[in-house]
CSV table of C-alpha atoms in Angstrom, one decimal:
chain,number,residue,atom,x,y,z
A,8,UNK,CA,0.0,0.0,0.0
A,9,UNK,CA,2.9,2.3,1.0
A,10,UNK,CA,3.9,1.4,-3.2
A,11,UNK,CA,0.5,2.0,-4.1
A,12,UNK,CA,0.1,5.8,-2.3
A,13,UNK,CA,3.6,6.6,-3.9
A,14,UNK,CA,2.2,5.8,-7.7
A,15,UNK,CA,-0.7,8.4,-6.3
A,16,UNK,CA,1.6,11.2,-5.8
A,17,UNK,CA,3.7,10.2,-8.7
A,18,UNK,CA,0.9,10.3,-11.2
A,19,UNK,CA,-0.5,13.7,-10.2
A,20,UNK,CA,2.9,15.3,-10.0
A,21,UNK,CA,3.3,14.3,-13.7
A,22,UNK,CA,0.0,15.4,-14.1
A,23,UNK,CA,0.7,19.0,-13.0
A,24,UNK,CA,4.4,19.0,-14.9
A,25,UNK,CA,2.4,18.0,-17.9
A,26,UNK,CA,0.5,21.5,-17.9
A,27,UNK,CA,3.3,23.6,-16.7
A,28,UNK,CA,5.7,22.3,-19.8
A,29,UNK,CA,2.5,24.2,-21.9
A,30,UNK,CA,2.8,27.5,-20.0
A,31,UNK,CA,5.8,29.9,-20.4
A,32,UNK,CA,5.3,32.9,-18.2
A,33,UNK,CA,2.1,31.9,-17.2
A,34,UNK,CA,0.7,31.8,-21.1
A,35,UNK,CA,-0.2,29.2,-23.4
A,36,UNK,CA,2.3,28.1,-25.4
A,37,UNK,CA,0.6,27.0,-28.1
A,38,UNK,CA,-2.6,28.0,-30.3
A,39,UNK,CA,-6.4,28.2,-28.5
A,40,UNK,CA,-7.1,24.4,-30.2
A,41,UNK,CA,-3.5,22.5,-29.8
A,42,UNK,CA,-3.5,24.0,-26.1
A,43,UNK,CA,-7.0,22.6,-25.4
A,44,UNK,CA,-6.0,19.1,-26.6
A,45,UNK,CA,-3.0,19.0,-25.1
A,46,UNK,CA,-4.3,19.9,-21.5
A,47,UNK,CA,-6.9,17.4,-22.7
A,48,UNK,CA,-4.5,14.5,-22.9
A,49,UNK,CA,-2.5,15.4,-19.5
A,50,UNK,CA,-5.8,15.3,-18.1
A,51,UNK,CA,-7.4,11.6,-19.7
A,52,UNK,CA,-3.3,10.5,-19.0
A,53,UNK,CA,-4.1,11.3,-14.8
A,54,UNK,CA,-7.7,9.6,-15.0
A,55,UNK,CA,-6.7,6.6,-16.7
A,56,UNK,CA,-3.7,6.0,-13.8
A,57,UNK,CA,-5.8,6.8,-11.1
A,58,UNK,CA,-8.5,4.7,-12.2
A,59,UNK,CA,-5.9,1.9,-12.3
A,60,UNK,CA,-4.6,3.1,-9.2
A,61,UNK,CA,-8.3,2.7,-7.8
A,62,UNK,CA,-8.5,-1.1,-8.8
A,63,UNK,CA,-5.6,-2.1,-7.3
A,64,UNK,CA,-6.7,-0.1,-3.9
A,65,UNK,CA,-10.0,-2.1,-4.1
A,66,UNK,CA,-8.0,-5.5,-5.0
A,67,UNK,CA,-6.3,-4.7,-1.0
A,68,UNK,CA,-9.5,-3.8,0.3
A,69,UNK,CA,-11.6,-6.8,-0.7
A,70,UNK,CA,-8.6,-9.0,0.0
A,71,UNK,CA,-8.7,-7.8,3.4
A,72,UNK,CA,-12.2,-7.3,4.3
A,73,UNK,CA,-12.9,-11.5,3.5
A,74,UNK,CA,-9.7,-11.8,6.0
A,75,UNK,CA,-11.4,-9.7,8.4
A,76,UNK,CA,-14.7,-11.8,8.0
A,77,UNK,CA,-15.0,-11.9,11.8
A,78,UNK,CA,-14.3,-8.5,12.7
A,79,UNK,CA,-18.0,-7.4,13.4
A,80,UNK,CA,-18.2,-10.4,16.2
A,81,UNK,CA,-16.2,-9.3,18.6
A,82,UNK,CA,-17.2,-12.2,21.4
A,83,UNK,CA,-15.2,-14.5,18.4
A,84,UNK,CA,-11.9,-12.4,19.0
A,85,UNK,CA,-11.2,-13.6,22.4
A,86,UNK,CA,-10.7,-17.4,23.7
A,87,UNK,CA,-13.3,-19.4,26.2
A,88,UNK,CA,-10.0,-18.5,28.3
A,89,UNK,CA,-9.5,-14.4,27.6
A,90,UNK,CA,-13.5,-14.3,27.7
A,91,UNK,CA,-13.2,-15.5,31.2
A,92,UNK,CA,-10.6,-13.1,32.3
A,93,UNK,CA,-12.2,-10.4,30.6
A,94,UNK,CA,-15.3,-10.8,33.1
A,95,UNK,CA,-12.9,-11.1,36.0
A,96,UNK,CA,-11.4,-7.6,35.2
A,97,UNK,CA,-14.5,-6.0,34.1
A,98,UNK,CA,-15.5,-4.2,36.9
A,99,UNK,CA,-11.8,-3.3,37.5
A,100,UNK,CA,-11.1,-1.9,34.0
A,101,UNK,CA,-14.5,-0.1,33.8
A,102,UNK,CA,-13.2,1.9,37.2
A,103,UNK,CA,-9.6,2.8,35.5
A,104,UNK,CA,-11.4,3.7,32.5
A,105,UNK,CA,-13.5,6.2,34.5
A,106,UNK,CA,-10.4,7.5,36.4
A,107,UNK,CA,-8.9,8.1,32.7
A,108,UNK,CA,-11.6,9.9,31.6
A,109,UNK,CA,-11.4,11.0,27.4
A,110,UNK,CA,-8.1,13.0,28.0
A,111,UNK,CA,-6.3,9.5,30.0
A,112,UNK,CA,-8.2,7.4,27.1
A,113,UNK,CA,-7.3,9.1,24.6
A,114,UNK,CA,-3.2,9.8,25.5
A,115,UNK,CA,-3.6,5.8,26.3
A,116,UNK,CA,-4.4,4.5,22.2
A,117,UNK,CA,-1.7,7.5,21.2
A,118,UNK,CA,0.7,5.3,23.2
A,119,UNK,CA,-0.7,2.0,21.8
A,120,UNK,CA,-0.8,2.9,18.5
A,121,UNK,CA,3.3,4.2,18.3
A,122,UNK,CA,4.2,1.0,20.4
A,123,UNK,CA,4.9,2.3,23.6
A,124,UNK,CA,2.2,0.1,25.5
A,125,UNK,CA,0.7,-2.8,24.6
A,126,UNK,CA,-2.0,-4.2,26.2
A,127,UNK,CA,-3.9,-7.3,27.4
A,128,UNK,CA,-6.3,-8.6,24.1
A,129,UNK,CA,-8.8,-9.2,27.4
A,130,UNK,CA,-8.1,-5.8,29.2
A,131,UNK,CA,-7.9,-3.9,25.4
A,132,UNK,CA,-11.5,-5.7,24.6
A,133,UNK,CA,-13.0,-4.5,28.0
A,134,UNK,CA,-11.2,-1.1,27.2
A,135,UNK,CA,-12.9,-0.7,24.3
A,136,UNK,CA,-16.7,-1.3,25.3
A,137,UNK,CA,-16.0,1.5,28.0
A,138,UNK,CA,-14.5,3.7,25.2
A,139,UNK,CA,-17.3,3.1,23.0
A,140,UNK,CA,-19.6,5.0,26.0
A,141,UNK,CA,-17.2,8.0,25.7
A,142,UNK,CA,-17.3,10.5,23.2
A,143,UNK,CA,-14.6,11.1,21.7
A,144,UNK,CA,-11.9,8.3,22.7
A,145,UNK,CA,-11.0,6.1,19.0
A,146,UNK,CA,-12.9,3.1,19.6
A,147,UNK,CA,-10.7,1.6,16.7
A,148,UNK,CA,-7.6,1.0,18.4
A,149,UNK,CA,-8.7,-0.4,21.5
A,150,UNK,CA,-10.6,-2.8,18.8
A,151,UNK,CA,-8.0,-3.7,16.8
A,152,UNK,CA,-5.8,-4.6,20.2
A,153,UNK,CA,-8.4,-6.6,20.8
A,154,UNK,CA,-8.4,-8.6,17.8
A,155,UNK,CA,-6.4,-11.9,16.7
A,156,UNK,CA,-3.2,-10.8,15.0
A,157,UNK,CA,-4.1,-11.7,11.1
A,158,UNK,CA,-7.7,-9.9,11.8
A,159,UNK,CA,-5.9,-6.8,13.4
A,160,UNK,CA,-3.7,-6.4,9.9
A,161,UNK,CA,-7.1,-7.7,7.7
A,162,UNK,CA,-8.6,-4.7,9.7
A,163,UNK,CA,-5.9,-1.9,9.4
A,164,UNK,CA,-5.3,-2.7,5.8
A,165,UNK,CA,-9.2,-1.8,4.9
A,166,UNK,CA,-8.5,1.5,6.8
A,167,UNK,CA,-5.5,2.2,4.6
A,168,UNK,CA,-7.2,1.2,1.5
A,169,UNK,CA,-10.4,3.0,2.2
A,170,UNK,CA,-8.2,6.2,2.7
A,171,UNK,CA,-6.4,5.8,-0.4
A,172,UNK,CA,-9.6,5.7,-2.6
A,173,UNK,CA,-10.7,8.3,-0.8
A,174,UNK,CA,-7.5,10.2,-1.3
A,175,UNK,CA,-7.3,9.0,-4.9
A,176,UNK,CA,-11.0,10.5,-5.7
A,177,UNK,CA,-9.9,14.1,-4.2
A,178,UNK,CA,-7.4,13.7,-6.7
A,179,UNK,CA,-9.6,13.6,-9.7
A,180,UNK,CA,-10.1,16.7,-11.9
A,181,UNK,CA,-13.9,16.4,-11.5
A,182,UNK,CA,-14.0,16.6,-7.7
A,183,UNK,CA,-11.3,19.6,-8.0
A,184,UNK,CA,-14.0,21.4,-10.4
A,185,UNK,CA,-16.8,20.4,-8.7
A,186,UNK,CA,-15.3,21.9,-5.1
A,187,UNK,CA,-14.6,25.0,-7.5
A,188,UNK,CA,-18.1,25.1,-9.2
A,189,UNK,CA,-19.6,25.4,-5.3
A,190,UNK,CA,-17.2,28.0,-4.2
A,191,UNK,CA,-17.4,29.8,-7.2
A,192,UNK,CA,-20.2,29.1,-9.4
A,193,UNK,CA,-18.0,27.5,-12.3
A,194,UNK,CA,-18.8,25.0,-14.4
A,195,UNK,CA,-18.8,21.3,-13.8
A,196,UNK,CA,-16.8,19.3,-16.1
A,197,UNK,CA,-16.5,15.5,-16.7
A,198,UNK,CA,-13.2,13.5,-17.1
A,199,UNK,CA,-12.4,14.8,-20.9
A,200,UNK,CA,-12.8,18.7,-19.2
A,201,UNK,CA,-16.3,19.1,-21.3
A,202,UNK,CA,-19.0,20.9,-19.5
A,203,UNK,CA,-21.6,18.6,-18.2
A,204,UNK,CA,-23.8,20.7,-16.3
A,205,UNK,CA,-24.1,24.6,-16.3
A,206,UNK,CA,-24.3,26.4,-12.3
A,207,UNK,CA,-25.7,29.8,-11.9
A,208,UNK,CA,-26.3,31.0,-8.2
A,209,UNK,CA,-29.8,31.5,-6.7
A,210,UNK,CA,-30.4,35.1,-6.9
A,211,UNK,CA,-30.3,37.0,-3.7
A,212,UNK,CA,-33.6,38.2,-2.6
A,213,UNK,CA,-32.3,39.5,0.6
């Protein structure tokens, strides 16, 4: 995935050399026509990558989420053995957690997640049913300390995935001209840059 989010910023930084190399002092370089086609193929050039980019993304995510089949069970993550500790240490944890509050919750998965404390699959499962109580403490990484090995990388490799499709869309001329057409009123285009829909602000009648 770390390969995969490198081709991301590699392909929109060609992207954006593409249409400098047709500016020279900030003007076109060539005539109203050639310009329009050039920009045109820098721009199909970037779609068709990230597309492919996208399928490989969604190859990792499916992947992992039939991996992570048992993620939503979370009584399957722990042993007849760690299920039995867990209610031994229930009434315990729940106090510590309460002593924590969000701010000693919250500085507790920061140290979990940059491997400075690891915890207890039973006492990280009890931790995160009281986190899930609490607004604002990440339920997640209690969760996935919770969770068998092979589940807890299924798991964190569908988060990565899901943020690189997400971060690959952002990248997509569309979205960029459809954020603009909402700030400024501009036109929306689709993935060849022809207008596709036409925006004109409501009138003011204030």
């Amino acid at each position: 995935l770390g390969i995969l989010e490198s081709s991301i910023e590699t392909a929109v930084k060609e992207h954006n050399a593409a249409l400098e190399k047709l500016q020279r002092n900030g003007r076109p370089i060539y005539a109203p026509e050639v310009q329009r086609d050039q920009e045109l193929k820098a721009r199909q050039t970037l779609t068709a990558s990230l597309d492919r980019l996208a399928e490989k993304a969604a190859a990792f995510r499916e992947r992992a989420e039939k991996t992570a089949a048992g993620r939503d069970d979370p009584y399957s993550w722990l042993s007849t053995e760690e299920l039995q500790r867990a209610a031994m240490l229930r009434e315990f944890v729940a106090e510590d957690a309460a002593v924590l509050g969000v701010e000693g919750l919250t500085r507790l998965s920061i140290e979990v997640v940059a491997g400075r404390r690891q915890l207890d699959r039973s006492i990280a499962f009890l931790l995160m049913r009281e986190a899930t109580k609490t607004n604002g403490v990440p339920v997640d990484v209690f969760a996935r300390a919770a969770m068998p090995p092979e589940l807890a990388a299924a798991d964190e490799e569908i988060q990565k995935s899901q943020s690189l499709e997400r971060k690959i869309d952002m990248y997509r001329p569309e979205w960029i001209e459809r954020i603009n057409r909402n700030a400024r009123g501009s036109a929306n285009y689709d993935a060849t840059g022809t207008p596709i829909e036409s925006w004109v602000p409501a009138p003011n009648n204030g």
